[in-house]
Structure formats: C-alpha cells, structure tokens
C-alpha cells in the first residue's frame, strides 16, 4: 500500500489564547503499559521510570484527537478540549 503523507500545518492553525492544561495524568493510576505512547500520532507520550510522561510542549503540538484518553484502560489520562476558542483549528476538509 502506498504511503500517504500530509502536512498538518498547512491544514490547520492554532488559535491565539491560553488553552489551559487540557491533558492531565494521574501518575498513581498509570501502570506504564505504554499504550498512550503507541497511539499518539504526535509522539507526545514517552515512558520514564515505569510511568507515562507527556511532552511539556503538548499544548502547542497536540492534535486534540483524545486517542490517549480513549486507550488508557487505567483512566489515568484526563482529556478535555482546550478552553473555548483556543487550540487547534481545522481549516480544510
Ligand atoms: S495508557 Fe494509561 S496506564 Fe498506560 S502508560 Fe499511558 S497513562 Fe499509563
Ligand atoms: S490527544 Fe491525541 S495527539 Fe494529543 S497527546 Fe493525546 S493521542 Fe497525542
């Protein structure tokens, strides 16, 4: 199958304004299974010391797809969309 590439930056922009922290991790609940790292297309999750770690710059890099929240069986990840009017804006499609 042919590989399909697209440039997300050309299809989106980031609205101005403070998104607030829209993803949080409950480290006590995390068992280090690595599923969030596996599923994140933006490669914002990594594992450190047996726990998930979210990239500090996630606010400006996250696709807001909520896949990490959906996949976490321990419900260690909390996701909600950024504060009204901020965050990722899809311009086409
Ligand atoms: S999917 Fe959940 S339990 Fe697994 S590493 Fe990520 S945060 Fe931790
Ligand atoms: S919402 Fe999507 S892009 Fe953002 S950290 Fe979670 S899996 Fe990655």
Short mmCIF file of N, CA and C and ligand atoms in Angstrom, two decimals:
data_model
loop_
_atom_site.label_atom_id
_atom_site.label_comp_id
_atom_site.label_asym_id
_atom_site.label_seq_id
_atom_site.Cartn_x
_atom_site.Cartn_y
_atom_site.Cartn_z
N UNK A 1 0.85 -1.20 0.00
CA UNK A 1 0.00 0.00 0.00
C UNK A 1 0.89 1.25 0.00
N UNK A 2 0.50 2.24 -0.81
CA UNK A 2 1.27 3.48 -0.86
C UNK A 2 1.16 4.25 0.45
N UNK A 3 2.25 4.92 0.79
CA UNK A 3 2.24 5.74 2.00
C UNK A 3 1.60 7.10 1.69
N UNK A 4 0.71 7.52 2.55
CA UNK A 4 0.07 8.82 2.36
C UNK A 4 0.67 9.81 3.35
N UNK A 5 1.17 10.92 2.83
CA UNK A 5 1.75 11.94 3.69
C UNK A 5 0.93 13.22 3.58
N UNK A 6 0.79 13.90 4.68
CA UNK A 6 0.13 15.19 4.63
C UNK A 6 0.80 16.11 5.63
N UNK A 7 0.68 17.38 5.36
CA UNK A 7 1.30 18.38 6.23
C UNK A 7 0.20 19.04 7.06
N UNK A 8 0.12 18.62 8.32
CA UNK A 8 -0.95 19.13 9.17
C UNK A 8 -0.89 20.65 9.32
N UNK A 9 0.31 21.20 9.30
CA UNK A 9 0.44 22.64 9.49
C UNK A 9 -0.25 23.43 8.38
N UNK A 10 -0.34 22.83 7.19
CA UNK A 10 -0.99 23.53 6.08
C UNK A 10 -2.51 23.44 6.18
N UNK A 11 -2.99 22.51 6.95
CA UNK A 11 -4.44 22.29 7.05
C UNK A 11 -5.04 22.90 8.31
N UNK A 12 -4.20 23.37 9.18
CA UNK A 12 -4.68 23.84 10.48
C UNK A 12 -3.96 25.12 10.90
N UNK A 13 -4.49 25.73 11.91
CA UNK A 13 -3.72 26.75 12.62
C UNK A 13 -4.08 26.68 14.09
N UNK A 14 -3.29 27.32 14.91
CA UNK A 14 -3.54 27.35 16.34
C UNK A 14 -4.15 28.70 16.70
N UNK A 15 -5.34 28.64 17.25
CA UNK A 15 -5.99 29.89 17.66
C UNK A 15 -5.22 30.52 18.81
N UNK A 16 -5.18 31.83 18.82
CA UNK A 16 -4.48 32.52 19.90
C UNK A 16 -5.24 32.36 21.21
N UNK A 17 -4.51 32.42 22.30
CA UNK A 17 -5.17 32.32 23.60
C UNK A 17 -4.62 31.17 24.40
N UNK A 18 -4.82 31.25 25.68
CA UNK A 18 -4.32 30.23 26.59
C UNK A 18 -5.26 29.02 26.60
N UNK A 19 -4.75 27.89 26.16
CA UNK A 19 -5.58 26.67 26.12
C UNK A 19 -5.85 26.12 27.52
N UNK A 20 -5.00 26.50 28.47
CA UNK A 20 -5.05 25.85 29.77
C UNK A 20 -4.50 24.44 29.64
N UNK A 21 -4.39 23.74 30.75
CA UNK A 21 -3.92 22.35 30.70
C UNK A 21 -5.10 21.47 30.34
N UNK A 22 -5.12 20.97 29.12
CA UNK A 22 -6.28 20.17 28.70
C UNK A 22 -6.02 18.67 28.74
N UNK A 23 -4.78 18.27 29.05
CA UNK A 23 -4.49 16.86 29.31
C UNK A 23 -3.76 16.78 30.64
N UNK A 24 -4.22 15.90 31.51
CA UNK A 24 -3.53 15.68 32.77
C UNK A 24 -3.36 14.18 33.00
N UNK A 25 -2.32 13.83 33.72
CA UNK A 25 -2.01 12.43 34.01
C UNK A 25 -2.06 12.19 35.51
N UNK A 26 -2.77 11.13 35.88
CA UNK A 26 -2.76 10.69 37.27
C UNK A 26 -1.67 9.61 37.38
N UNK A 27 -0.51 10.01 37.84
CA UNK A 27 0.64 9.09 37.86
C UNK A 27 0.38 7.87 38.72
N UNK A 28 -0.37 8.02 39.78
CA UNK A 28 -0.63 6.88 40.66
C UNK A 28 -1.43 5.81 39.93
N UNK A 29 -2.32 6.23 39.05
CA UNK A 29 -3.15 5.26 38.32
C UNK A 29 -2.40 4.61 37.16
N UNK A 30 -1.38 5.28 36.64
CA UNK A 30 -0.64 4.79 35.48
C UNK A 30 0.18 3.54 35.84
N UNK A 31 0.06 2.51 35.00
CA UNK A 31 0.85 1.29 35.22
C UNK A 31 1.98 1.13 34.21
N UNK A 32 2.19 2.17 33.40
CA UNK A 32 3.31 2.14 32.45
C UNK A 32 3.13 1.18 31.29
N UNK A 33 1.89 0.92 30.90
CA UNK A 33 1.63 -0.06 29.83
C UNK A 33 2.14 0.42 28.47
N UNK A 34 2.27 1.73 28.29
CA UNK A 34 2.82 2.27 27.05
C UNK A 34 1.81 2.46 25.92
N UNK A 35 0.54 2.21 26.18
CA UNK A 35 -0.44 2.33 25.10
C UNK A 35 -0.62 3.77 24.64
N UNK A 36 -0.52 4.71 25.54
CA UNK A 36 -0.65 6.12 25.14
C UNK A 36 0.49 6.51 24.19
N UNK A 37 1.67 6.02 24.49
CA UNK A 37 2.83 6.30 23.62
C UNK A 37 2.62 5.68 22.24
N UNK A 38 2.08 4.47 22.23
CA UNK A 38 1.87 3.75 20.98
C UNK A 38 0.84 4.45 20.09
N UNK A 39 -0.19 5.00 20.68
CA UNK A 39 -1.32 5.51 19.91
C UNK A 39 -1.17 6.98 19.51
N UNK A 40 -0.30 7.70 20.14
CA UNK A 40 -0.21 9.16 19.89
C UNK A 40 0.52 9.45 18.58
N UNK A 41 -0.22 9.94 17.60
CA UNK A 41 0.35 10.25 16.29
C UNK A 41 1.31 11.43 16.36
N UNK A 42 1.21 12.22 17.40
CA UNK A 42 2.09 13.38 17.55
C UNK A 42 3.32 13.06 18.41
N UNK A 43 3.46 11.81 18.81
CA UNK A 43 4.59 11.32 19.63
C UNK A 43 4.84 12.21 20.86
N UNK A 44 3.77 12.48 21.57
CA UNK A 44 3.88 13.37 22.74
C UNK A 44 4.00 12.61 24.05
N UNK A 45 3.81 11.29 24.02
CA UNK A 45 3.94 10.49 25.24
C UNK A 45 5.22 9.68 25.18
N UNK A 46 5.87 9.54 26.33
CA UNK A 46 7.03 8.66 26.45
C UNK A 46 6.93 7.99 27.81
N UNK A 47 7.79 7.02 28.04
CA UNK A 47 7.79 6.30 29.31
C UNK A 47 9.06 6.64 30.08
N UNK A 48 8.90 6.93 31.34
CA UNK A 48 10.06 7.24 32.17
C UNK A 48 9.82 6.66 33.57
N UNK A 49 10.73 5.81 34.00
CA UNK A 49 10.59 5.22 35.33
C UNK A 49 9.32 4.42 35.51
N UNK A 50 8.87 3.79 34.42
CA UNK A 50 7.67 2.96 34.51
C UNK A 50 6.37 3.75 34.53
N UNK A 51 6.45 5.03 34.20
CA UNK A 51 5.25 5.88 34.16
C UNK A 51 5.22 6.66 32.84
N UNK A 52 4.01 6.99 32.43
CA UNK A 52 3.87 7.81 31.22
C UNK A 52 4.33 9.23 31.52
N UNK A 53 4.85 9.86 30.47
CA UNK A 53 5.29 11.25 30.60
C UNK A 53 4.82 12.01 29.36
N UNK A 54 4.14 13.12 29.57
CA UNK A 54 3.61 13.93 28.48
C UNK A 54 4.60 15.05 28.17
N UNK A 55 4.86 15.25 26.88
CA UNK A 55 5.81 16.29 26.47
C UNK A 55 5.39 17.65 27.02
N UNK A 56 6.32 18.40 27.60
CA UNK A 56 5.98 19.70 28.17
C UNK A 56 5.33 20.66 27.17
N UNK A 57 5.65 20.52 25.88
CA UNK A 57 5.10 21.42 24.85
C UNK A 57 3.81 20.89 24.22
N UNK A 58 3.14 19.98 24.90
CA UNK A 58 1.98 19.34 24.28
C UNK A 58 0.90 20.34 23.88
N UNK A 59 0.77 21.43 24.62
CA UNK A 59 -0.30 22.40 24.32
C UNK A 59 -0.20 22.93 22.89
N UNK A 60 1.01 23.07 22.39
CA UNK A 60 1.18 23.62 21.04
C UNK A 60 1.37 22.55 19.97
N UNK A 61 1.50 21.27 20.37
CA UNK A 61 1.77 20.20 19.41
C UNK A 61 0.66 19.16 19.30
N UNK A 62 -0.20 19.10 20.28
CA UNK A 62 -1.23 18.05 20.35
C UNK A 62 -2.26 18.22 19.22
N UNK A 63 -2.70 17.10 18.65
CA UNK A 63 -3.73 17.10 17.61
C UNK A 63 -5.14 17.14 18.20
N UNK A 64 -5.23 17.04 19.52
CA UNK A 64 -6.54 17.06 20.21
C UNK A 64 -7.45 15.93 19.72
N UNK A 65 -6.85 14.78 19.49
CA UNK A 65 -7.62 13.63 19.00
C UNK A 65 -8.22 12.80 20.13
N UNK A 66 -7.70 12.95 21.33
CA UNK A 66 -8.18 12.24 22.52
C UNK A 66 -7.89 10.74 22.50
N UNK A 67 -7.07 10.28 21.57
CA UNK A 67 -6.77 8.85 21.49
C UNK A 67 -6.09 8.35 22.77
N UNK A 68 -5.25 9.15 23.35
CA UNK A 68 -4.55 8.73 24.59
C UNK A 68 -5.56 8.53 25.72
N UNK A 69 -6.49 9.41 25.80
CA UNK A 69 -7.55 9.31 26.82
C UNK A 69 -8.39 8.07 26.58
N UNK A 70 -8.72 7.82 25.31
CA UNK A 70 -9.57 6.70 24.95
C UNK A 70 -8.89 5.35 25.22
N UNK A 71 -7.60 5.28 24.97
CA UNK A 71 -6.90 3.99 25.03
C UNK A 71 -6.51 3.59 26.45
N UNK A 72 -6.45 4.55 27.35
CA UNK A 72 -5.92 4.27 28.69
C UNK A 72 -6.94 3.50 29.53
N UNK A 73 -6.66 2.22 29.72
CA UNK A 73 -7.60 1.37 30.48
C UNK A 73 -7.60 1.69 31.96
N UNK A 74 -6.56 2.35 32.43
CA UNK A 74 -6.47 2.71 33.85
C UNK A 74 -7.16 4.04 34.15
N UNK A 75 -7.66 4.68 33.11
CA UNK A 75 -8.27 6.01 33.24
C UNK A 75 -7.33 6.97 33.96
N UNK A 76 -6.06 6.86 33.61
CA UNK A 76 -5.04 7.72 34.22
C UNK A 76 -4.91 9.05 33.51
N UNK A 77 -5.48 9.11 32.29
CA UNK A 77 -5.37 10.34 31.49
C UNK A 77 -6.71 11.05 31.46
N UNK A 78 -6.67 12.32 31.75
CA UNK A 78 -7.88 13.13 31.62
C UNK A 78 -7.68 14.07 30.43
N UNK A 79 -8.65 14.09 29.53
CA UNK A 79 -8.58 14.97 28.35
C UNK A 79 -9.87 15.76 28.24
N UNK A 80 -9.76 17.02 27.97
CA UNK A 80 -10.92 17.80 27.55
C UNK A 80 -10.43 18.81 26.52
N UNK A 81 -11.32 19.28 25.68
CA UNK A 81 -10.88 20.22 24.65
C UNK A 81 -10.40 21.51 25.29
N UNK A 82 -9.45 22.18 24.64
CA UNK A 82 -8.92 23.43 25.19
C UNK A 82 -10.01 24.47 25.45
N UNK A 83 -9.67 25.40 26.28
CA UNK A 83 -10.61 26.46 26.63
C UNK A 83 -11.20 27.08 25.37
N UNK A 84 -12.46 27.47 25.44
CA UNK A 84 -13.22 27.93 24.28
C UNK A 84 -12.48 28.86 23.35
N UNK A 85 -12.47 28.50 22.06
CA UNK A 85 -11.86 29.36 21.04
C UNK A 85 -10.37 29.22 20.91
N UNK A 86 -9.74 28.38 21.73
CA UNK A 86 -8.28 28.22 21.61
C UNK A 86 -7.97 26.82 21.10
N UNK A 87 -6.70 26.60 20.81
CA UNK A 87 -6.26 25.27 20.39
C UNK A 87 -6.27 25.11 18.88
N UNK A 88 -6.33 23.85 18.45
CA UNK A 88 -6.20 23.51 17.04
C UNK A 88 -7.48 23.85 16.26
N UNK A 89 -7.29 24.46 15.09
CA UNK A 89 -8.42 24.79 14.21
C UNK A 89 -8.18 24.12 12.86
N UNK A 90 -9.11 23.25 12.45
CA UNK A 90 -9.02 22.59 11.14
C UNK A 90 -9.61 23.53 10.11
N UNK A 91 -8.82 23.87 9.07
CA UNK A 91 -9.29 24.86 8.09
C UNK A 91 -9.87 24.25 6.84
N UNK A 92 -9.47 23.01 6.53
CA UNK A 92 -9.94 22.35 5.30
C UNK A 92 -10.38 20.94 5.64
N UNK A 93 -11.26 20.41 4.83
CA UNK A 93 -11.63 19.01 4.97
C UNK A 93 -12.75 18.79 5.94
S1 LIG B 1 -2.07 4.22 28.63
FE1 LIG B 1 -2.53 4.94 30.74
S2 LIG B 1 -1.72 3.36 32.10
FE2 LIG B 1 -0.80 3.04 30.07
S3 LIG B 1 1.17 4.17 30.17
FE3 LIG B 1 -0.38 5.55 29.30
S4 LIG B 1 -1.17 6.71 31.06
FE4 LIG B 1 -0.12 4.91 31.86
S1 LIG B 2 -4.88 13.97 22.26
FE1 LIG B 2 -4.00 12.78 20.53
S2 LIG B 2 -2.28 14.00 19.78
FE2 LIG B 2 -2.83 14.79 21.82
S3 LIG B 2 -1.49 13.72 23.25
FE3 LIG B 2 -3.40 12.52 23.13
S4 LIG B 2 -3.05 11.00 21.50
FE4 LIG B 2 -1.46 12.58 21.31
#
